[in-house]
PDB file of C-alpha atoms in Angstrom:
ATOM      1  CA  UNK T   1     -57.222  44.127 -84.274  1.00  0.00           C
ATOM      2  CA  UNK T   2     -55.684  44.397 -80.900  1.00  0.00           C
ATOM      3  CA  UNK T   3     -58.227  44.249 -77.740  1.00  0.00           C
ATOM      4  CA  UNK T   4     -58.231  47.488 -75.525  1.00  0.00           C
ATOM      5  CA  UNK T   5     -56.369  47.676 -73.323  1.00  0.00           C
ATOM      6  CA  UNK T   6     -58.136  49.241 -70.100  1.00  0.00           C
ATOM      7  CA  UNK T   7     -56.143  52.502 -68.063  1.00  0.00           C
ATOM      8  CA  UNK T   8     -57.855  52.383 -64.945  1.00  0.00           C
ATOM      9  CA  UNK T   9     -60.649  51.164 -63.400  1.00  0.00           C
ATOM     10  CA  UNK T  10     -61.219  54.708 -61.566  1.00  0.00           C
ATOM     11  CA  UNK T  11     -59.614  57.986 -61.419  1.00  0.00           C
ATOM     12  CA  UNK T  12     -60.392  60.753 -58.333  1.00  0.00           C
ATOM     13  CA  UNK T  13     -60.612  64.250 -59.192  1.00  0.00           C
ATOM     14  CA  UNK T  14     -62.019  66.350 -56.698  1.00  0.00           C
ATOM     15  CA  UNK T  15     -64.858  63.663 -55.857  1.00  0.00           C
ATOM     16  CA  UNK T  16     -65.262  62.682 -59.436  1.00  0.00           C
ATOM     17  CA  UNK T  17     -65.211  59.112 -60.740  1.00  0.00           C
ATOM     18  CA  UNK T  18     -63.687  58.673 -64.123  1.00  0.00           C
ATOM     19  CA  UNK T  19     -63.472  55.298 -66.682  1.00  0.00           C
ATOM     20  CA  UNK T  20     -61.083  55.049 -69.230  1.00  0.00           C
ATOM     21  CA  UNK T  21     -60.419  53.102 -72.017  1.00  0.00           C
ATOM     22  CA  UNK T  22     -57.702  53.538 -73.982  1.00  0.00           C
ATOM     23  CA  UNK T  23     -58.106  51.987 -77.552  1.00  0.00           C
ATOM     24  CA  UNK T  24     -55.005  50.357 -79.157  1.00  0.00           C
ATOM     25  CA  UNK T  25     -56.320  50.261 -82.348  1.00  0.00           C
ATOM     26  CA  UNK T  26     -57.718  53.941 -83.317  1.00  0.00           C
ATOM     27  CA  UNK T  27     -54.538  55.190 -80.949  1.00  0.00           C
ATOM     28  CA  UNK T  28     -57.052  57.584 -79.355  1.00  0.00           C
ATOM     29  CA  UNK T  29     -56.574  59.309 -76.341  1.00  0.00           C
ATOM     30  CA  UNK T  30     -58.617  58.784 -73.737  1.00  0.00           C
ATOM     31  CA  UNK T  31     -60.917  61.035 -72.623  1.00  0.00           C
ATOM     32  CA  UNK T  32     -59.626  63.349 -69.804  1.00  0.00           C
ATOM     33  CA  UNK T  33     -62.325  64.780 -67.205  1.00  0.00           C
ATOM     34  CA  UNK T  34     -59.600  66.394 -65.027  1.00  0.00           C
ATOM     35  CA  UNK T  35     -58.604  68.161 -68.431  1.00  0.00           C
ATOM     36  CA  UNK T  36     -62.297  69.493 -68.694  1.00  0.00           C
ATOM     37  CA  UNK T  37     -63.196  70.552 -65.509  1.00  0.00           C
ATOM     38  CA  UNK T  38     -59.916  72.759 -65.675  1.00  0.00           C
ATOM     39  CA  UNK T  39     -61.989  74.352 -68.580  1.00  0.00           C
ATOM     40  CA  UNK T  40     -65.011  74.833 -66.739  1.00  0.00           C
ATOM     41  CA  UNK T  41     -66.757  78.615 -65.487  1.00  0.00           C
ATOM     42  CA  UNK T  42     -69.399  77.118 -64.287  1.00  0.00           C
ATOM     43  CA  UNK T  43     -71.252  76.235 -60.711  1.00  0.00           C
ATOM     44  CA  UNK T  44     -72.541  73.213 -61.294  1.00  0.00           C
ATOM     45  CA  UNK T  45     -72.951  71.573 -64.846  1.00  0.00           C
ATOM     46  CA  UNK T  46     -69.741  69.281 -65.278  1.00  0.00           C
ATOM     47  CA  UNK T  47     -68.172  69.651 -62.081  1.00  0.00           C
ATOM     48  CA  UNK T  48     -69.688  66.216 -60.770  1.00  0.00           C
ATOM     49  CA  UNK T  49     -68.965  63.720 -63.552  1.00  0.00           C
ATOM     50  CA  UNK T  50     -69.166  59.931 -64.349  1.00  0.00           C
ATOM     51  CA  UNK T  51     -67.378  58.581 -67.580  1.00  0.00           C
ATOM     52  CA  UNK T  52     -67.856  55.193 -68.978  1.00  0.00           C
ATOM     53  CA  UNK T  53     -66.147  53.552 -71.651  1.00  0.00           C
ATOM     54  CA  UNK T  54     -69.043  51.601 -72.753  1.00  0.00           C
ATOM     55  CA  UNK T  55     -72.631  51.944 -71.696  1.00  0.00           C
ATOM     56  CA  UNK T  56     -75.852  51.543 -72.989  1.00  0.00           C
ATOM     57  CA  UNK T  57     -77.570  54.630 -73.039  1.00  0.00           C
ATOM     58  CA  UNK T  58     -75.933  57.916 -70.764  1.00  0.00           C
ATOM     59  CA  UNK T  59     -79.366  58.716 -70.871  1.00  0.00           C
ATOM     60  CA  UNK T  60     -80.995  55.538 -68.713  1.00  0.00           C
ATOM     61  CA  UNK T  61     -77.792  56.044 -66.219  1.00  0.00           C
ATOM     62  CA  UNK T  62     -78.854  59.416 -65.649  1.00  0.00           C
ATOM     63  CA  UNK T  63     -82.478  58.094 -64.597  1.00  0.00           C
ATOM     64  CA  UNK T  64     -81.091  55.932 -63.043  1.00  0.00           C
ATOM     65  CA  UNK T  65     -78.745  57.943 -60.415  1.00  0.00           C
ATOM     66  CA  UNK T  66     -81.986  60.619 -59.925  1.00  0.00           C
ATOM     67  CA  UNK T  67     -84.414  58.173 -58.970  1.00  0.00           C
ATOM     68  CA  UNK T  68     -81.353  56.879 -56.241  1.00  0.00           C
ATOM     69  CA  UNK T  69     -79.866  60.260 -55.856  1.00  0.00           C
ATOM     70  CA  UNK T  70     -82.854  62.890 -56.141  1.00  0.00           C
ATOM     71  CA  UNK T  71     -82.688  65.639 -58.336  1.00  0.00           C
ATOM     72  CA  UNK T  72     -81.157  68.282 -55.596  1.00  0.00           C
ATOM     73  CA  UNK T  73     -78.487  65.946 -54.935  1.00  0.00           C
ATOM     74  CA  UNK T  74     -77.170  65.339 -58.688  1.00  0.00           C
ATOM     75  CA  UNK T  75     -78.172  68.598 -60.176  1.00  0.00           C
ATOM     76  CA  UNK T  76     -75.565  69.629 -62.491  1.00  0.00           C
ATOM     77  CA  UNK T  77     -73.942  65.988 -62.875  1.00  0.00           C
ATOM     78  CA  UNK T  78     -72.450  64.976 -66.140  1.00  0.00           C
ATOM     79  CA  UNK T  79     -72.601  61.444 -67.458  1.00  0.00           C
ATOM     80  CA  UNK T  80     -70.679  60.387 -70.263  1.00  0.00           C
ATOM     81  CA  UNK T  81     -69.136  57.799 -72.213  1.00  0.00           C
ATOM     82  CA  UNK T  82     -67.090  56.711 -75.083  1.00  0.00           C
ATOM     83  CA  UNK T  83     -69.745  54.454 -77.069  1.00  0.00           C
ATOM     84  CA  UNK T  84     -73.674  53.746 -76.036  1.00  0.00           C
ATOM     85  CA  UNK T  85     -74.852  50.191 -77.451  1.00  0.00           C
ATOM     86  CA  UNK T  86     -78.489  51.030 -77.052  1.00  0.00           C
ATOM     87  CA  UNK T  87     -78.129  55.166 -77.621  1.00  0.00           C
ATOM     88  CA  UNK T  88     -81.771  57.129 -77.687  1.00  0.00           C
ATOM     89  CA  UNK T  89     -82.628  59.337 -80.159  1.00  0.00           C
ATOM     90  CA  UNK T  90     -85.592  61.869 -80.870  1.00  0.00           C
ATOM     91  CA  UNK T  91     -89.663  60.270 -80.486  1.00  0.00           C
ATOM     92  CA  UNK T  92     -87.699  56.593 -79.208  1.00  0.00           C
ATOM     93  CA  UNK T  93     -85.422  56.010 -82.051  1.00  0.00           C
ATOM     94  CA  UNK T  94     -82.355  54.281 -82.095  1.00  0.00           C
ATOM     95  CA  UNK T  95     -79.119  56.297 -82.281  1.00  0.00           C
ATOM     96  CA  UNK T  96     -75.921  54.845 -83.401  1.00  0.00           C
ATOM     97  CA  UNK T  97     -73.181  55.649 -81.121  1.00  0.00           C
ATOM     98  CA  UNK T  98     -69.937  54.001 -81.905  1.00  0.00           C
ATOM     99  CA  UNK T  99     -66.848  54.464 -80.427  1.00  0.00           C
ATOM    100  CA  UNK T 100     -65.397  57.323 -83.041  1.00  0.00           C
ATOM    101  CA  UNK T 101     -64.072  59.726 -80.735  1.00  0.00           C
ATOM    102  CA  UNK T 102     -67.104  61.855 -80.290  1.00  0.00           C
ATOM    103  CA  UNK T 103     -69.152  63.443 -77.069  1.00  0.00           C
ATOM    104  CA  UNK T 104     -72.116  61.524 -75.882  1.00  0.00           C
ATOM    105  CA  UNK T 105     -73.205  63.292 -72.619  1.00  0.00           C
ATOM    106  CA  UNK T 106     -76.195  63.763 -70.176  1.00  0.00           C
ATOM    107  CA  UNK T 107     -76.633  65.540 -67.787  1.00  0.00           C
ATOM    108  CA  UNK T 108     -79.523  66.407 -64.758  1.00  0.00           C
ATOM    109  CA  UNK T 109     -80.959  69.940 -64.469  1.00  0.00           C
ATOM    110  CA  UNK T 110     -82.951  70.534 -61.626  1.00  0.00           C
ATOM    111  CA  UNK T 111     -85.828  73.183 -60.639  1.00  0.00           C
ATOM    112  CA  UNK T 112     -86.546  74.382 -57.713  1.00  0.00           C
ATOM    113  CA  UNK T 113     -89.972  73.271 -56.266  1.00  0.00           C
ATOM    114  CA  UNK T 114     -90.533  76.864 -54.811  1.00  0.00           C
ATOM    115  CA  UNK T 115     -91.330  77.145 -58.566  1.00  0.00           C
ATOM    116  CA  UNK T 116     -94.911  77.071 -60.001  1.00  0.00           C
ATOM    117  CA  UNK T 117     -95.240  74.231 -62.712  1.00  0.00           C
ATOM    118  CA  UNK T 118     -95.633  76.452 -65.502  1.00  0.00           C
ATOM    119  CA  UNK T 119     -92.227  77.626 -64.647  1.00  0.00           C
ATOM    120  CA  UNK T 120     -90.578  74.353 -64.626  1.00  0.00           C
ATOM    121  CA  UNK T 121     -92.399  73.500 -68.013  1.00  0.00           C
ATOM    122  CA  UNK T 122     -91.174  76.711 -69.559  1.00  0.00           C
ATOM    123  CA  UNK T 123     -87.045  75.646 -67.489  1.00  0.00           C
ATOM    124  CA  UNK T 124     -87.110  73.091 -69.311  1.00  0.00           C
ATOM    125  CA  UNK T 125     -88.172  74.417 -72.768  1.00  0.00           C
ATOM    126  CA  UNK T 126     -85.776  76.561 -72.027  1.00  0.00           C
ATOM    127  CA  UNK T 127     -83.325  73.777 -71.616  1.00  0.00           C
ATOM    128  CA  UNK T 128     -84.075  72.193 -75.012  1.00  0.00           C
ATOM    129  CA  UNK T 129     -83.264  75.152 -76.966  1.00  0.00           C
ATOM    130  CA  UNK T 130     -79.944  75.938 -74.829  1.00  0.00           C
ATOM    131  CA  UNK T 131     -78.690  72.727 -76.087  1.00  0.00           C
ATOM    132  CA  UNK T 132     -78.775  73.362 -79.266  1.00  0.00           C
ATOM    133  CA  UNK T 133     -76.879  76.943 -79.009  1.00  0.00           C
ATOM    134  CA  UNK T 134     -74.930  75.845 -77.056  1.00  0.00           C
ATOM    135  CA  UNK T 135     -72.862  73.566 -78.941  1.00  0.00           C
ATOM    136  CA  UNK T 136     -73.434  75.733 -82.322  1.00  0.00           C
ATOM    137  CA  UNK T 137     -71.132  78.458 -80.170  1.00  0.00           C
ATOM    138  CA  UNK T 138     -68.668  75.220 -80.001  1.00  0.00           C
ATOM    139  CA  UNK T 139     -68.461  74.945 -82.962  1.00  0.00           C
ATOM    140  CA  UNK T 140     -68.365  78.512 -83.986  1.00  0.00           C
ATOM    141  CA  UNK T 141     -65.347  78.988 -82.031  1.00  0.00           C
ATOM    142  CA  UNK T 142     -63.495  76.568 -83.877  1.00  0.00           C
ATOM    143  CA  UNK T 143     -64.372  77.856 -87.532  1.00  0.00           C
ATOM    144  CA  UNK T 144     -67.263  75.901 -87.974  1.00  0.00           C
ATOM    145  CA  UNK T 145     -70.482  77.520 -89.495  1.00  0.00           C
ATOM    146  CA  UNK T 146     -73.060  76.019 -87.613  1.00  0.00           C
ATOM    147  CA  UNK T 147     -76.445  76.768 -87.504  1.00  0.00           C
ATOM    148  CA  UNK T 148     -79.332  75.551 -85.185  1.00  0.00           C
ATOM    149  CA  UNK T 149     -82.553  73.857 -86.426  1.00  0.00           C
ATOM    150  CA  UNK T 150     -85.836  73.820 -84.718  1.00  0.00           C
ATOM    151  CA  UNK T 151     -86.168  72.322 -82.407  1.00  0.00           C
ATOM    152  CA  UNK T 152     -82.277  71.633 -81.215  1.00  0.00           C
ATOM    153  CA  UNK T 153     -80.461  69.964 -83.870  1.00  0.00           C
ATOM    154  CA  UNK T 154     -77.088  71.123 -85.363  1.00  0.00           C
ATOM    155  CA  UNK T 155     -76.605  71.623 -88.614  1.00  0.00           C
ATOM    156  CA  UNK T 156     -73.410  72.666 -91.032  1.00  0.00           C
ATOM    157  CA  UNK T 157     -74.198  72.940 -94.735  1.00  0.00           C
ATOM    158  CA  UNK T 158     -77.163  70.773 -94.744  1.00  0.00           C
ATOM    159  CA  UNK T 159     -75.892  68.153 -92.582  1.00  0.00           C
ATOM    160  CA  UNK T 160     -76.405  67.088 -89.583  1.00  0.00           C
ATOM    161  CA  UNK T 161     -73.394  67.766 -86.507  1.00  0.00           C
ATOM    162  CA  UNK T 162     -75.286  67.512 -83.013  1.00  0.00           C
ATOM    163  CA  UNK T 163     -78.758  66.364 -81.552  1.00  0.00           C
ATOM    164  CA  UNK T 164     -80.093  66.917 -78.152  1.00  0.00           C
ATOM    165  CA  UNK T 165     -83.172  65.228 -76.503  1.00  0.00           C
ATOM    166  CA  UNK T 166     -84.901  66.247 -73.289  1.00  0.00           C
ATOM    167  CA  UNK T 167     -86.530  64.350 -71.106  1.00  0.00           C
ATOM    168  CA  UNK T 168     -88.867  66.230 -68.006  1.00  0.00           C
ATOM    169  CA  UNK T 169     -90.109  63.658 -65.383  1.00  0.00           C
ATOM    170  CA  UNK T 170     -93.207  65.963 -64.449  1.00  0.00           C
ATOM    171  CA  UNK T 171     -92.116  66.893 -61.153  1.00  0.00           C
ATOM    172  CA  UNK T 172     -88.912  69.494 -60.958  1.00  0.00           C
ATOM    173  CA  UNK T 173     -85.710  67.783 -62.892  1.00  0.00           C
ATOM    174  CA  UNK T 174     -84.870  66.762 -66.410  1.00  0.00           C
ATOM    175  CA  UNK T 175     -82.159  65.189 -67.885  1.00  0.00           C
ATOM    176  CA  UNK T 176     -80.825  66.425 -71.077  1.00  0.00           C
ATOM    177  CA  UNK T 177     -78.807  64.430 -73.696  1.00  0.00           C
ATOM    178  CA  UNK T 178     -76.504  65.587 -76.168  1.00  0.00           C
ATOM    179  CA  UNK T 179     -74.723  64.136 -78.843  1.00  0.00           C
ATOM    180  CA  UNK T 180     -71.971  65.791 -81.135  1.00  0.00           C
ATOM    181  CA  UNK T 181     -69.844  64.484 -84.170  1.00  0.00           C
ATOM    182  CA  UNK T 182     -66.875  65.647 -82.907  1.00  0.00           C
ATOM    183  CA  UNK T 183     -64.104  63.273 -84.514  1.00  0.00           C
ATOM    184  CA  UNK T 184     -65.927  61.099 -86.323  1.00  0.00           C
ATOM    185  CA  UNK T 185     -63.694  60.533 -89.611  1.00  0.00           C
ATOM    186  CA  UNK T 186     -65.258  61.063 -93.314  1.00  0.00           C
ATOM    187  CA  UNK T 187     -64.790  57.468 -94.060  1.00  0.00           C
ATOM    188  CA  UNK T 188     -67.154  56.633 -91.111  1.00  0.00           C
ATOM    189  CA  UNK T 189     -69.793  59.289 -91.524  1.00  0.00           C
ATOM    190  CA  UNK T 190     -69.689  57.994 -95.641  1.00  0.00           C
ATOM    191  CA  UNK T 191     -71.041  54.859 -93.890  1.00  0.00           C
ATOM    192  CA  UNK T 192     -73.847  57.187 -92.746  1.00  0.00           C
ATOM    193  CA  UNK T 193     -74.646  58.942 -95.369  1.00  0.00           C
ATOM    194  CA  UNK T 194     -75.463  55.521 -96.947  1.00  0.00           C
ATOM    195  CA  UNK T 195     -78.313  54.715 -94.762  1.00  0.00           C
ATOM    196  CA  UNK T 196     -79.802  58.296 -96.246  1.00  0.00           C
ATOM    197  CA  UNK T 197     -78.605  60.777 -93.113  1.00  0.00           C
ATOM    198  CA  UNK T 198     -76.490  63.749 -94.045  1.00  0.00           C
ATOM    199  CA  UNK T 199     -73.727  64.304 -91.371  1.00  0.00           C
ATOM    200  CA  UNK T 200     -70.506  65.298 -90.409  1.00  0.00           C
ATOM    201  CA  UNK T 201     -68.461  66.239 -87.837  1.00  0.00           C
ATOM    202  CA  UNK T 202     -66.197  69.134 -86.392  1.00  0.00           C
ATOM    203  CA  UNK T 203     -62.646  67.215 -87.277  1.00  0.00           C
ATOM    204  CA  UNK T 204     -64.297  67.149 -90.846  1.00  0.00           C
ATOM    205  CA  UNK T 205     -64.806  70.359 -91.034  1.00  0.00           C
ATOM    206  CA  UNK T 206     -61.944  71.839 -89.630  1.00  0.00           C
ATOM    207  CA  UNK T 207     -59.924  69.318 -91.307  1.00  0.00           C
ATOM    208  CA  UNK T 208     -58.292  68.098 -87.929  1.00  0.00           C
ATOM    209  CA  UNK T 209     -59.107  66.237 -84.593  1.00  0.00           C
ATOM    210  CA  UNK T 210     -60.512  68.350 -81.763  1.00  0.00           C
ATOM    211  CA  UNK T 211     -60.259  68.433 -78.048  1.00  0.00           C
ATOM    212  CA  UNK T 212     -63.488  66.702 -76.482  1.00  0.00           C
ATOM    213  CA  UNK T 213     -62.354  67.813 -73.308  1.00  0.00           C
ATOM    214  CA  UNK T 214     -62.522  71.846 -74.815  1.00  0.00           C
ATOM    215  CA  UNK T 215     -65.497  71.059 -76.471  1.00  0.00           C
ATOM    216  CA  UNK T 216     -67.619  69.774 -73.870  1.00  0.00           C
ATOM    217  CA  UNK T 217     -66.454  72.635 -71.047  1.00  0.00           C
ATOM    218  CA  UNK T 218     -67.626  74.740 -73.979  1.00  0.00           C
ATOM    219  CA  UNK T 219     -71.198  73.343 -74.200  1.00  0.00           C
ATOM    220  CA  UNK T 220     -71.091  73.257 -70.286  1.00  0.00           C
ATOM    221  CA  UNK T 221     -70.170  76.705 -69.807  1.00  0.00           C
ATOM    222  CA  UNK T 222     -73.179  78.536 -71.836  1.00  0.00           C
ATOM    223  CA  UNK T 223     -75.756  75.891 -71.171  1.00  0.00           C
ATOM    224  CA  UNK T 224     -75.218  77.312 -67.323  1.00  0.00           C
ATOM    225  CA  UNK T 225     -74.987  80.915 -69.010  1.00  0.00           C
ATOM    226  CA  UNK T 226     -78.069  80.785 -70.855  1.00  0.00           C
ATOM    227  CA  UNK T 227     -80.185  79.234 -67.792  1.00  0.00           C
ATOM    228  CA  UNK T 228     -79.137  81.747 -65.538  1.00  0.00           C
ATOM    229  CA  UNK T 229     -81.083  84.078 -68.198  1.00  0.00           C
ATOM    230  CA  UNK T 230     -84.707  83.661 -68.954  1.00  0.00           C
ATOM    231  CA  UNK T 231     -87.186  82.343 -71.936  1.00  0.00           C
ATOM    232  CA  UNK T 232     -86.849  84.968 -73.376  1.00  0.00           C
ATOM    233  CA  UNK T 233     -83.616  85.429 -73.622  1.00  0.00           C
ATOM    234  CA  UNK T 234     -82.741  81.940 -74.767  1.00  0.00           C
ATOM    235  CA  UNK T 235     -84.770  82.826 -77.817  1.00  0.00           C
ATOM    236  CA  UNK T 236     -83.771  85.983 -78.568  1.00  0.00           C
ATOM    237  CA  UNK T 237     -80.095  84.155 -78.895  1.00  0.00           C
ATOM    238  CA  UNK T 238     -81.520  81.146 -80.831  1.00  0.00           C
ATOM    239  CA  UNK T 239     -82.617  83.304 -83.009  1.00  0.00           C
ATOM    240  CA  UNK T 240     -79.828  84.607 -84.118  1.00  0.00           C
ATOM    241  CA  UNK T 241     -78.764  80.681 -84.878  1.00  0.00           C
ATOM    242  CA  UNK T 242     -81.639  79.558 -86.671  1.00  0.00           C
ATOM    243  CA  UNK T 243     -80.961  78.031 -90.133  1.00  0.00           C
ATOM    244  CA  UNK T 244     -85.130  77.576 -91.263  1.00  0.00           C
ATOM    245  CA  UNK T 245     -86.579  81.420 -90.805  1.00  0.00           C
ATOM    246  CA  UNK T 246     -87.500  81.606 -94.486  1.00  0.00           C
ATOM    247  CA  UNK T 247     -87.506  78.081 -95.525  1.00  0.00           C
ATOM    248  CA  UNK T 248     -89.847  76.194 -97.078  1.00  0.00           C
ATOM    249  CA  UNK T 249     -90.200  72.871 -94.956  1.00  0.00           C
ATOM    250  CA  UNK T 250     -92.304  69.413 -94.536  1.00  0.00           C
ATOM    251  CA  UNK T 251     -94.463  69.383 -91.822  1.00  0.00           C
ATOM    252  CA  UNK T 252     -94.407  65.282 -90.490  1.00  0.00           C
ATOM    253  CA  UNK T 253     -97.377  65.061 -88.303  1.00  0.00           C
ATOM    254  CA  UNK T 254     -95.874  60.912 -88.152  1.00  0.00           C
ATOM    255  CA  UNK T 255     -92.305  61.221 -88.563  1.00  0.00           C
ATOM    256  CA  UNK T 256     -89.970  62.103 -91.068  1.00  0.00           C
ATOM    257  CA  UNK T 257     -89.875  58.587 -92.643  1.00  0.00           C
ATOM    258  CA  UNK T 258     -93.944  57.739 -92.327  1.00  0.00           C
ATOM    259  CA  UNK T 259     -95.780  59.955 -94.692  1.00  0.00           C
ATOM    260  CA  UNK T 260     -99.534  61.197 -93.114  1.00  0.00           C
ATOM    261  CA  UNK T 261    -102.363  63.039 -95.573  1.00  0.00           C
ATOM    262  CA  UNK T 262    -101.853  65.610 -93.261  1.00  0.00           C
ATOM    263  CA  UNK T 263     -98.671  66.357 -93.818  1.00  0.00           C
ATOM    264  CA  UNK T 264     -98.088  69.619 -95.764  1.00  0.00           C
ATOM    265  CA  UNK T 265     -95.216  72.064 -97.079  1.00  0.00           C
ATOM    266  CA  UNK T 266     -94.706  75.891 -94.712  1.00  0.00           C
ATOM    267  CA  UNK T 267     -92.792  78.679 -94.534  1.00  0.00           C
ATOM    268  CA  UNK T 268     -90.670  79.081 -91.490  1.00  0.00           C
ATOM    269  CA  UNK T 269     -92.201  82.811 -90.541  1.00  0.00           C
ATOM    270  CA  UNK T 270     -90.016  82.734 -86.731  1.00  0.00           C
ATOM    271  CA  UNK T 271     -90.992  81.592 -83.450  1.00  0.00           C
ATOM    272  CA  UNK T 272     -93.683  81.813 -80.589  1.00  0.00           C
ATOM    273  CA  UNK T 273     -92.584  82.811 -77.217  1.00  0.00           C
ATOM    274  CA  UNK T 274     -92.962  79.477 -75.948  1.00  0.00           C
ATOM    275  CA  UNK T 275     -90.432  78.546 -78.332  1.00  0.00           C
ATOM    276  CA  UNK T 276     -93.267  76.771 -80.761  1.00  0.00           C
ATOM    277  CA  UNK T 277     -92.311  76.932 -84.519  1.00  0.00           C
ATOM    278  CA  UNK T 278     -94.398  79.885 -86.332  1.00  0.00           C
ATOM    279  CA  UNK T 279     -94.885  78.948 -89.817  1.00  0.00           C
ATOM    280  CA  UNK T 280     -97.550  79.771 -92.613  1.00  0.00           C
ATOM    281  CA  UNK T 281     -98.965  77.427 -95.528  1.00  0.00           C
ATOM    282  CA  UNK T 282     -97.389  77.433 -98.677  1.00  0.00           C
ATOM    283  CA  UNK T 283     -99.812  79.176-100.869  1.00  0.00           C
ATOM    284  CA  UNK T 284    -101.835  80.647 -97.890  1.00  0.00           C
ATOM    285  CA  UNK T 285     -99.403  83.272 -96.621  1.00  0.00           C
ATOM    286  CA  UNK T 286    -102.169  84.893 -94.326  1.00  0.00           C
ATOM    287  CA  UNK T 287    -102.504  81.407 -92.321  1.00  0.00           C
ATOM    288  CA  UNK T 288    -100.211  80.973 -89.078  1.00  0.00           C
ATOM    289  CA  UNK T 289     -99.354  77.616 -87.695  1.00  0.00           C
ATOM    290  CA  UNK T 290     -97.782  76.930 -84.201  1.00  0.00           C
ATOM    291  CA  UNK T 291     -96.221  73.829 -84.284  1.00  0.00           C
ATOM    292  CA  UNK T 292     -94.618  71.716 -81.301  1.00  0.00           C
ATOM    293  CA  UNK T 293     -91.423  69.601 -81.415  1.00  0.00           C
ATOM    294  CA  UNK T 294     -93.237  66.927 -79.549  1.00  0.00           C
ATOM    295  CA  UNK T 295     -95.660  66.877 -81.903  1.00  0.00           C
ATOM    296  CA  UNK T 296     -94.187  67.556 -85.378  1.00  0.00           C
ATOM    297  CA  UNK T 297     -91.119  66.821 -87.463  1.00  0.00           C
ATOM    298  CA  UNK T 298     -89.730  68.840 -89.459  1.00  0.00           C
ATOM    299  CA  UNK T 299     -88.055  68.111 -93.073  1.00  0.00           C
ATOM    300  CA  UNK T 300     -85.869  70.777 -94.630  1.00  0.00           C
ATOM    301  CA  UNK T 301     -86.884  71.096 -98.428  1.00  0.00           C
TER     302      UNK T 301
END
């Protein structure tokens, strides 16, 4: 196998520092940020970005550059990178994030402080679902019938596509991560699928390789649509997305993997306005249950 070979250390685009790596042996292109930002609508999200080849988490970068920067300073900032060695999933776990031509991206959403707490809480609740319909009207616009499920996973046919994970630091910024199977190849996600996850990716299901660059001014552009809107709003649209209204699920008070005697099967009745999960009992239909992502797990039956 042929080392990469490395483009440039640094590209400038209109104040943005970009990494390449160009891979000799997969013969991908690299990624292009000039390419995206041509794609962008938006104000802020994407139009300051860093791209890494390698790095171990986007996520610890970004918490990095706000505790240096301040959340003013880098709101809107994109961080990306071809491959994390030490990627972060949901509740801590690891994520695997090879090099397989896919989008792993951060980026820093900030509040203003005139804001009452309970309004940055509820920005960034906000924020969590956005992710997730966000990149389901990605994917939609390429043929792909995605589908969102609670809290802000995407899902095609019963696997898994996209994750997002949101991270508040109490005060007035969070920083969001997202991660999409873009052109992950079956072979690879077959290697998956062995460890017991159902997944795919858009390439699969469109049966060819897809623009990153197009993809991620996608997921830019309505992220910065839907949080000029409120809550409610945001809901109202996730709704319309929602693959588990109706469903009979697990409810994982540990995690999916750790069973708990508390643990029980619902039905998916909708959602709270806070965006909590509203489900009843199976065999107690008359019982209502909200349940919180940062509390509970849920398993698809």
């Amino acid at each position: 196998m042929e080392k990469e070979k490395v483009l440039a250390v640094a590209t400038v685009a209109a104040g943005v520092a970009a990494y390449y790596v160009y891979s000799a042996a997969t013969k991908r292109k690299p990624f292009n940020v000039a390419a995206m930002q041509k794609g962008l609508t938006t104000k802020a999200l994407g139009r300051k970005m860093n791209f890494h080849s390698t790095v171990s988490s986007t996520m610890t970068v970004a918490h990095d550059l706000l505790k240096t920067e301040g959340g003013a300073a880098v709101h809107g900032t994109v961080i990306a990178a071809d491959e994390q060695t030490a990627g972060i999933g949901r509740r801590g776990r690891p994520w695997a994030a090879k090099n397989e031509g896919n989008i792993y991206m951060t980026f820093v959403w900030h509040v203003p402080v005139a804001r009452n707490m309970q309004e940055r809480v509820r920005t960034m609740t906000q924020l969590n679902f956005a992710c997730g319909i966000a990149v389901v009207k990605a994917a939609k616009a390429l043929g792909v019938d995605a589908q969102c499920k609670w809290p802000n996973d995407v899902w095609v046919n019963g696997k898994k596509l996209s994750g997002a994970l949101v991270d508040f630091d109490g005060k007035n910024t969070g920083v969001a991560g997202i991660g999409v199977n873009v052109n992950q190849s079956a072979a690879s996600l077959a290697e998956v699928v062995k460890s017991g996850a159902a997944a795919t990716s858009v390439a699969v299901e469109t049966g060819k390789e897809q623009s990153r660059e197009d993809f991620m001014a996608a997921i830019c552009n309505d992220l910065e649509r839907l949080m000029a809107g409120d809550m409610s709003s945001t809901m109202a649209e996730y709704a319309t997305h929602d693959m588990l209204n109706g469903r009979v699920v697990r409810v994982c008070h540990n995690s999916r993997e750790v069973a708990s005697d508390a643990d029980y099967d619902a039905i998916v009745i909708g959602f709270y306005p806070n965006g909590n999960l509203k489900v009843s009992k199976v065999g107690d239909p008359a019982s209502e249950i909200a349940l919180s992502g940062e509390e509970i797990s849920i398993r698809q039956k």
